[in-house]
Structures are given as structure tokens and as C-alpha cells.
Coordinates of C-alpha atoms and ligand atoms in Angstrom, one line a residue:
X1 CA 5.3 -26.0 -0.6
X2 CA 1.5 -26.2 -0.7
X3 CA -0.5 -23.0 -0.5
X4 CA -4.0 -22.3 0.9
X5 CA -6.6 -22.4 -1.9
X6 CA -9.2 -19.7 -1.9
X7 CA -7.8 -16.2 -1.4
X8 CA -9.7 -13.0 -1.1
X9 CA -7.8 -9.7 -2.1
X10 CA -9.9 -6.7 -1.1
X11 CA -8.7 -3.6 -3.2
X12 CA -7.5 -6.2 -5.7
X13 CA -8.2 -4.0 -8.7
X14 CA -5.8 -1.2 -7.3
X15 CA -2.2 -0.7 -7.8
X16 CA -0.6 -3.1 -5.3
X17 CA -3.7 -5.4 -5.2
X18 CA -3.6 -6.2 -8.9
X19 CA 0.1 -7.2 -8.6
X20 CA -0.7 -9.3 -5.6
X21 CA -3.6 -11.1 -7.5
X22 CA -1.2 -12.0 -10.4
X23 CA 1.4 -13.4 -7.9
X24 CA -1.2 -15.5 -6.2
X25 CA -2.6 -16.9 -9.4
X26 CA 1.0 -17.7 -10.5
X27 CA 1.3 -19.8 -7.4
X28 CA -1.9 -21.8 -8.4
X29 CA -4.2 -20.1 -5.9
X30 CA -7.8 -19.2 -6.5
X31 CA -8.3 -15.4 -6.2
X32 CA -11.5 -13.5 -5.4
X33 CA -10.8 -9.9 -6.1
X34 CA -13.2 -7.6 -4.3
X35 CA -13.2 -3.9 -5.2
X36 CA -15.6 -0.9 -5.4
X37 CA -13.4 0.6 -8.1
X38 CA -13.0 3.9 -6.2
X39 CA -9.3 4.2 -7.1
X40 CA -8.9 0.7 -8.7
X41 CA -9.4 0.1 -12.4
X42 CA -10.9 -2.8 -14.4
X43 CA -7.9 -2.5 -16.8
X44 CA -5.6 -3.5 -13.9
X45 CA -7.2 -6.9 -13.9
X46 CA -8.3 -7.4 -17.5
X47 CA -5.4 -9.8 -18.3
X48 CA -6.6 -12.1 -15.3
X49 CA -10.3 -12.2 -16.3
X50 CA -10.1 -15.2 -18.6
X51 CA -8.3 -17.3 -16.0
X52 CA -10.7 -19.8 -14.4
X53 CA -9.0 -19.3 -11.0
X54 CA -9.8 -15.6 -11.0
X55 CA -13.1 -14.0 -10.1
X56 CA -13.9 -10.2 -9.9
X57 CA -16.6 -8.9 -7.5
X58 CA -17.8 -5.3 -7.3
X59 CA -18.3 -4.8 -3.6
X60 CA -17.7 -2.0 -1.0
X61 CA -16.0 -3.5 2.1
X62 CA -18.0 -1.2 4.4
X63 CA -20.9 -3.7 3.8
X64 CA -20.7 -7.3 5.1
X65 CA -19.5 -9.9 2.7
X66 CA -20.7 -13.6 2.8
X67 CA -18.2 -15.9 0.9
X68 CA -16.1 -18.9 1.7
X69 CA -12.3 -18.5 1.8
X70 CA -9.0 -19.7 3.4
X71 CA -7.0 -16.4 3.4
X72 CA -7.8 -12.7 3.1
X73 CA -5.5 -9.9 2.1
X74 CA -7.3 -6.7 3.2
X75 CA -6.0 -3.8 0.9
X76 CA -9.2 -2.0 0.2
X77 CA -8.5 1.7 0.9
X78 CA -7.4 4.7 -1.2
X79 CA -3.8 5.2 -0.5
X80 CA -2.9 8.6 -2.2
X81 CA -3.4 11.7 0.1
X82 CA -5.4 13.3 -2.8
X83 CA -7.8 10.4 -3.0
X84 CA -8.1 9.6 0.7
X85 CA -8.8 13.3 1.5
X86 CA -11.5 13.5 -1.3
X87 CA -14.1 11.9 1.0
X88 CA -12.5 11.6 4.5
X89 CA -15.6 10.1 6.2
X90 CA -15.7 7.3 3.6
X91 CA -11.9 6.8 4.1
X92 CA -12.4 6.2 7.8
X93 CA -15.3 4.0 7.2
X94 CA -13.4 1.9 4.6
X95 CA -10.6 1.3 7.1
X96 CA -12.7 0.7 10.2
X97 CA -15.9 -0.8 8.9
X98 CA -13.9 -2.6 6.2
X99 CA -11.7 -4.2 8.9
X100 CA -14.7 -5.2 11.1
X101 CA -16.4 -6.8 8.1
X102 CA -13.4 -8.6 6.9
X103 CA -12.4 -9.7 10.5
X104 CA -16.0 -11.0 10.9
X105 CA -15.6 -13.0 7.6
X106 CA -12.2 -14.4 8.9
X107 CA -13.9 -15.3 12.2
X108 CA -16.7 -17.3 10.5
X109 CA -14.5 -19.0 7.9
X110 CA -11.5 -19.4 10.2
X111 CA -9.4 -17.8 7.5
X112 CA -6.0 -16.2 8.1
X113 CA -6.1 -12.4 7.4
X114 CA -3.6 -9.9 6.6
X115 CA -4.0 -6.2 6.9
X116 CA -2.3 -3.6 4.5
X117 CA -1.4 -1.0 7.2
X118 CA 0.8 1.9 6.6
X119 CA 3.9 3.8 7.8
X120 CA 1.4 6.6 8.3
X121 CA 0.6 5.0 11.7
X122 CA 3.9 6.7 12.7
X123 CA 2.7 10.0 11.6
X124 CA 5.4 12.7 11.5
X125 CA 7.9 10.4 13.3
X126 CA 10.2 11.5 16.1
X127 CA 12.0 8.2 16.0
X128 CA 14.2 7.5 13.0
X129 CA 14.3 5.1 11.3
X130 CA 10.9 3.8 12.4
X131 CA 10.7 0.6 14.4
X132 CA 7.6 -1.3 14.9
X133 CA 7.7 -0.6 18.8
X134 CA 7.4 3.2 18.1
X135 CA 3.8 4.3 18.8
X136 CA 3.9 7.2 16.4
X137 CA 3.2 11.0 16.3
X138 CA -0.2 11.4 14.5
X139 CA -2.2 14.6 14.5
X140 CA -5.7 13.1 15.1
X141 CA -7.5 16.3 13.8
X142 CA -5.5 17.1 10.6
X143 CA -6.4 16.3 6.9
X144 CA -4.4 13.1 6.9
X145 CA -6.0 11.8 10.1
X146 CA -9.0 10.1 8.2
X147 CA -6.3 7.7 6.8
X148 CA -3.8 7.6 9.7
X149 CA -6.3 7.1 12.5
X150 CA -8.6 4.8 10.3
X151 CA -5.5 2.5 9.7
X152 CA -4.5 2.7 13.4
X153 CA -8.0 1.7 14.5
X154 CA -7.9 -1.1 12.0
X155 CA -4.6 -2.4 13.6
X156 CA -6.4 -2.2 17.0
X157 CA -9.2 -4.2 15.7
X158 CA -6.9 -6.8 14.3
X159 CA -5.2 -7.3 17.6
X160 CA -8.4 -7.3 19.6
X161 CA -9.8 -10.0 17.3
X162 CA -6.5 -11.9 17.8
X163 CA -6.7 -11.6 21.6
X164 CA -10.5 -12.0 21.9
X165 CA -11.3 -14.5 19.2
X166 CA -7.8 -16.1 18.6
X167 CA -8.0 -15.1 15.0
X168 CA -4.9 -15.8 12.7
X169 CA -3.7 -12.2 12.0
X170 CA -0.9 -10.5 10.1
X171 CA -0.3 -6.8 10.1
X172 CA 2.1 -5.3 7.5
X173 CA 3.1 -1.6 7.8
X174 CA 3.8 -0.6 4.2
X175 CA 6.2 2.2 3.3
X176 CA 5.9 4.2 0.1
X177 CA 5.6 1.7 -2.7
X178 CA 5.6 2.5 -6.4
X179 CA 5.6 0.8 -9.8
X180 CA 3.4 0.2 -12.9
X181 CA -0.4 0.7 -12.6
X182 CA -0.2 3.7 -10.3
X183 CA -2.8 6.0 -11.7
X184 CA -1.2 8.9 -13.8
X185 CA -3.5 11.4 -11.8
X186 CA -3.0 9.6 -8.5
X187 CA -1.3 12.6 -6.9
X188 CA 1.4 10.5 -5.3
X189 CA 5.0 11.7 -5.8
X190 CA 6.4 9.0 -8.0
X191 CA 3.6 9.0 -10.5
X192 CA 3.3 12.9 -10.5
X193 CA 7.1 13.3 -11.1
X194 CA 7.2 10.6 -13.9
X195 CA 4.1 11.9 -15.8
X196 CA 5.5 15.6 -15.5
X197 CA 8.9 14.4 -16.8
X198 CA 7.5 12.5 -19.7
X199 CA 5.5 15.5 -20.8
X200 CA 8.6 17.8 -20.1
X201 CA 6.2 19.8 -17.7
X202 CA 7.5 21.4 -14.6
X203 CA 8.2 19.0 -11.7
X204 CA 6.2 20.1 -8.6
X205 CA 8.3 20.0 -5.5
X206 CA 6.2 20.6 -2.4
X207 CA 8.1 22.6 0.2
X208 CA 11.9 22.8 -0.4
X209 CA 12.1 19.0 -1.3
X210 CA 14.3 18.2 1.8
X211 CA 11.6 15.9 3.2
X212 CA 12.5 12.2 2.8
X213 CA 10.8 9.0 1.9
X214 CA 12.0 5.4 1.3
X215 CA 10.7 4.0 -2.0
X216 CA 10.0 0.3 -2.5
X217 CA 9.3 -1.4 -5.8
X218 CA 5.9 -3.1 -5.9
X219 CA 7.4 -6.6 -6.8
X220 CA 9.5 -6.5 -3.6
X221 CA 6.4 -5.4 -1.5
X222 CA 4.3 -8.3 -2.9
X223 CA 7.1 -10.8 -2.0
X224 CA 7.0 -9.5 1.5
X225 CA 3.2 -9.9 1.7
X226 CA 3.1 -13.4 0.6
X227 CA 6.0 -14.3 2.9
X228 CA 4.2 -12.8 5.8
X229 CA 1.0 -14.6 5.0
X230 CA 2.8 -17.9 4.8
X231 CA 4.3 -17.6 8.3
X232 CA 3.0 -19.7 11.2
X233 CA 0.3 -18.4 13.6
X234 CA 2.9 -17.1 16.1
X235 CA 3.9 -14.3 13.7
X236 CA 1.3 -11.6 13.8
X237 CA 3.4 -8.4 13.1
X238 CA 3.1 -5.5 13.0
X239 CA 6.0 -5.8 10.6
X240 CA 7.5 -3.0 8.4
X241 CA 7.7 -3.7 4.8
X242 CA 9.6 -1.1 2.8
X243 CA 12.9 -0.2 1.3
X244 CA 15.4 1.2 3.9
X245 CA 17.2 3.4 1.3
X246 CA 16.0 6.9 2.2
X247 CA 16.0 9.8 -0.4
X248 CA 15.0 13.4 -0.3
X249 CA 12.1 14.4 -2.6
X250 CA 14.6 16.6 -4.5
X251 CA 16.8 13.5 -5.1
X252 CA 13.8 11.7 -6.4
X253 CA 13.0 14.5 -8.9
X254 CA 16.6 14.5 -10.1
X255 CA 16.6 10.7 -10.6
X256 CA 13.4 10.8 -12.6
X257 CA 14.5 13.7 -14.8
X258 CA 18.0 11.9 -15.5
X259 CA 16.4 8.4 -16.1
X260 CA 13.7 9.8 -18.4
X261 CA 16.0 12.2 -20.2
X262 CA 13.5 14.9 -19.5
X263 CA 13.8 18.6 -20.1
X264 CA 11.6 19.4 -17.1
X265 CA 12.5 22.2 -14.7
X266 CA 11.7 22.1 -11.0
X267 CA 9.0 24.4 -9.5
X268 CA 8.3 24.8 -5.7
X269 CA 4.7 24.6 -4.3
X270 CA 3.5 24.9 -0.7
X271 CA 4.1 21.9 1.6
X272 CA 0.8 20.2 2.4
X273 CA -0.4 20.3 6.1
X274 CA 1.0 17.6 8.3
X275 CA 3.4 16.3 5.5
X276 CA 5.8 14.0 7.3
X277 CA 9.4 15.3 7.5
X278 CA 11.2 12.0 7.1
X279 CA 10.3 8.4 6.8
X280 CA 12.5 5.3 6.7
X281 CA 11.6 1.7 7.8
X282 CA 13.8 -0.2 10.2
X283 CA 13.3 -3.7 8.6
X284 CA 15.3 -5.8 11.0
X285 CA 12.0 -7.7 12.0
X286 CA 11.1 -8.5 8.3
X287 CA 14.7 -9.7 7.8
X288 CA 14.6 -11.9 10.9
X289 CA 11.1 -13.3 10.6
X290 CA 10.5 -13.4 6.9
X291 CA 14.1 -13.5 5.6
X292 CA 12.9 -10.5 3.4
X293 CA 14.7 -7.4 2.1
X294 CA 13.9 -5.5 -1.1
X295 CA 16.1 -6.3 -4.1
X296 CA 15.1 -3.7 -6.8
X297 CA 17.3 -0.6 -6.6
X298 CA 15.5 2.8 -7.1
X299 CA 17.0 3.5 -10.5
X300 CA 15.9 0.1 -11.9
X301 CA 12.4 0.4 -10.3
X302 CA 12.0 3.9 -11.6
X303 CA 13.1 2.9 -15.1
X304 CA 10.4 0.1 -15.2
X305 CA 7.8 2.6 -14.0
X306 CA 8.9 5.2 -16.6
X307 CA 8.6 2.6 -19.3
X308 CA 5.0 1.8 -18.2
X309 CA 3.9 5.4 -18.1
X310 CA 5.5 6.1 -21.5
X311 CA 3.5 3.3 -23.1
X312 CA 0.3 4.4 -21.3
X313 CA 0.6 8.0 -22.2
X314 CA 1.7 7.4 -25.8
Ligands
NAD1 P1 -4.9 2.0 -4.6 O1 -5.8 3.2 -4.3 O2 -4.4 1.7 -6.0 O3 -5.8 0.7 -4.2 C1 -6.7 0.6 -3.3 C2 -8.0 -0.2 -3.8 O4 -9.0 -0.2 -2.9 C3 -8.5 0.4 -5.0 O5 -8.7 -0.6 -6.0 C4 -9.9 0.9 -4.6 O6 -10.9 0.9 -5.6 C5 -10.3 -0.1 -3.5 N1 -11.1 0.4 -2.5 C6 -11.2 1.6 -1.9 N2 -12.2 1.8 -1.1 C7 -12.9 0.6 -1.2 C8 -14.1 0.0 -0.5 N3 -14.8 0.8 0.4 N4 -14.5 -1.2 -0.9 C9 -13.8 -1.9 -1.8 N5 -12.7 -1.5 -2.4 C10 -12.2 -0.3 -2.1 O7 -3.8 2.0 -3.5 P2 -2.5 1.0 -3.3 O8 -1.3 1.9 -3.4 O9 -2.6 -0.2 -4.1 O10 -2.7 0.6 -1.8 C11 -3.3 -0.6 -1.4 C12 -3.2 -0.7 0.1 O11 -1.9 -0.6 0.6 C13 -4.2 0.4 0.8 O12 -4.8 -0.2 1.9 C14 -3.0 1.2 1.3 O13 -3.5 2.0 2.4 C15 -1.9 0.4 1.6 N6 -0.7 1.1 1.6 C16 -0.1 1.5 0.3 C17 1.0 2.3 0.2 C18 1.8 2.7 -1.1 O14 2.7 3.4 -0.9 N7 1.3 2.2 -2.2 C19 1.7 2.6 1.4 C20 1.1 2.3 2.6 C21 -0.1 1.5 2.7
UDP2 N1 5.2 15.5 -3.2 C1 5.9 16.5 -4.0 N2 5.3 16.7 -5.2 C2 4.3 16.1 -5.7 C3 3.7 15.1 -4.9 C4 4.1 14.9 -3.6 O1 6.8 17.1 -3.6 O2 3.8 16.4 -6.8 C5 5.8 15.2 -1.9 C6 4.8 15.2 -0.7 O3 4.7 16.6 -0.2 C7 5.5 14.3 0.3 C8 6.2 13.3 -0.6 O4 6.3 13.9 -1.9 O5 6.4 15.0 1.0 C9 5.5 11.9 -0.7 O6 4.2 12.3 -1.1 P1 3.0 11.2 -1.5 O7 1.8 11.9 -1.7 O8 3.6 10.2 -2.6 O9 2.9 10.3 -0.2 P2 3.1 10.4 1.4 O10 4.4 9.6 1.6 O11 3.2 11.8 1.7 O12 1.9 9.7 1.9

């Protein structure tokens, strides 16, 4: 199979973005990584910097970008609730102005463009598991709205550019993804629990820990991304990408303690406002259209992530 040549990855110095850049380089593609380093780190891309097929550009996607390209993966946006709520106005701008700028770039260059959307477009879902046809239950006024509504508006823009300008679009709705290169102070549950377990600190369960999430290992997610980008123009999404195995947050804490042989105890903290009660993707569409399903079980993915954080914190 021959792949498109010049690829832009916005948010390419972040957690998922840096894994994606590596995967694209391994396929022989040229990668322009565009990032403003808000939550991304140069260390994430250092191993790629000597590669002549890799280029790193500091740029904020809320400003227009003039480069040539064949494909765009638009990942720029903080993903952890702690980080996206730090400057909510900038979060919405990043999703909305970022989408407009990248769609404009795709229009001018006739590039294919993939949006990293999110399960948060379903809000606190009343349909379970979540299917792509479900329109969601988002509070437009709450602390998560800057992210949820920003991502929803970005999806709207993608489909309007598709209808109005015949752009070649792909929209992926990503469910909780974890793995090496998450930031230790990121605030998301997997990195929090692993860092706490390694240090034998108390594990902070928000609420009673009965809320659920479905955790996808980053390699599986990146595989879904490239499969979606490689589809023909008739496949636009939205398409759920995530692991359909659902766990309570308490089960996750117990797994992390067991796998890291930690002496940590559990402590309970207040549940953040608008925290979704349950979340699990229906991945029938991804199976049918991409022949994709995650292959890394939670215990294995957690073990790899624990090994990464042990080395990082040593
Ligand atoms: P991350 O925070 O590690 O990566 C986001 C990257 O975007 C960072 O490198 C950051 O510096 C960059 N960025 C932020 N604002 C920018 C701007 N204005 N201009 C340029 N760069 C900017 O998070 P991640 O987990 O790798 O998430 C990547 C994408 O996937 C995000 O769009 C996120 O919404 C989406 N997503 C992730 C998950 C998940 O569980 N990890 C779930 C759903 C959706
Ligand atoms: N959570 C927790 N303890 C933590 C961090 C998060 O119990 O130290 C919970 C959080 O309340 C949520 C779930 O874990 O119910 C997932 O949180 P995360 O911030 O990873 O992402 P979300 O899926 O909520 O966007």
C-alpha cells in the first residue's frame, strides 16, 4: 500500500500525537509536528528530531498556518479536565478556531483531514453503550463545556466543510486512552493512580468510584487513527474509537495497586461537577468500516504504562 507523503500532526508533541508521529514515520511518511507545547513536551519528540522526515514547528493552531500537505491529523487541544479547565476560553478557541484554521488549510491544499473528537460529545450519556447516532447529553454551562462544546462545534465545522466545500473529512470520537508519555501531573485517572501507586501514596478516588470508563491502550488507538485516515472518501465518521471493556474507577484502582505491587490505600474525594456516570463505546461501526478493534488488554497496557512511569520517576 502506498501512503500519502506530507502529513501534519497538530498536537504532535502531546501524548497521543507523539505516538502517532512515530507510527507515520515508521510507514515512511513525512511528518510536520505542529504544537504550542501547552501540554506537549519536546522530550516526547526528541527521538524523532534527527530523522530527516520529521520537522517540529512551534505554532498555536488558533492562528492560521500556511504550509503544503497531503493529510492533516488535528489533535491540538488539551485533553485532561485539569488542563482544559485551566484556561477554558483558550480551550474553546483551540477547538473552534483551530478547526477553522486547519479546515481552511485542508481546503486550500485539498488535503484529507482527520479530527480527534471525543466521547465527551456524549456528555453524561443516557444511552449506553454510546452509539454514534446518539446526540449526547452535554451541559453547555458547566466546567467541562469549554471542551465538550468546543469539540462539538469542531465536529459541526467538519461536516459543514464536507457539505459546503466537499472536503475529505474523517471524525474520530476517542474514548479514554492511556499509555506511556501521559504527563505525571496530568490529572487524568490512569496517570494519577499509577504515580500514586508507585510512590505508595494514597489513591484518590473521586466520588464512590462506581462511575465507569473504558480504557484503550494508545497503540490500539493510533492503529484506529491510521486505518480511518486510509479509508476512501465515502467514510467520514463520526466513528467511535475506544475499548469496549468497561471498568469502574474502583476496579481500575485495584488493578493498578495489584500490578504495581503497591502498598497504597484508597482515599475518597468529592466527585467533580458534571463527571459522567458511565462511558463505553459501541464499536460496531469501527469494526465494520475499519476492521478495527483494540487488542491490548487492560492489565497488559497498565503494566507497560507502570514500567514507563517507574523509569520516569526513578
Ligand atoms: P495532550 O494534552 O497530551 O495533547 C494535546 C497536544 O495539543 C499537546 O501537545 C498540546 O501542547 C497541544 N496543544 C494544545 N493547544 C494547542 C494549540 N492552541 N496549538 C497547538 N497545539 C496545542 O492530550 P492527548 O491525550 O494526547 O489528546 C490528543 C487529542 O485527542 C486531543 O484533541 C484530545 O481532545 C483528544 N482526545 C484524547 C483522549 C484521551 O483519552 N487521551 C480522549 C478523547 C479525545
Ligand atoms: N478520577 C478519580 N481520581 C483521580 C482522577 C480521576 O477518581 O485522581 C475519576 C474522575 O472523577 C472520572 C474518571 O476518574 O470519573 C476519569 O477521569 P479523567 O480525568 O481521567 O477523564 P474523564 O473521563 O473524566 O474525562
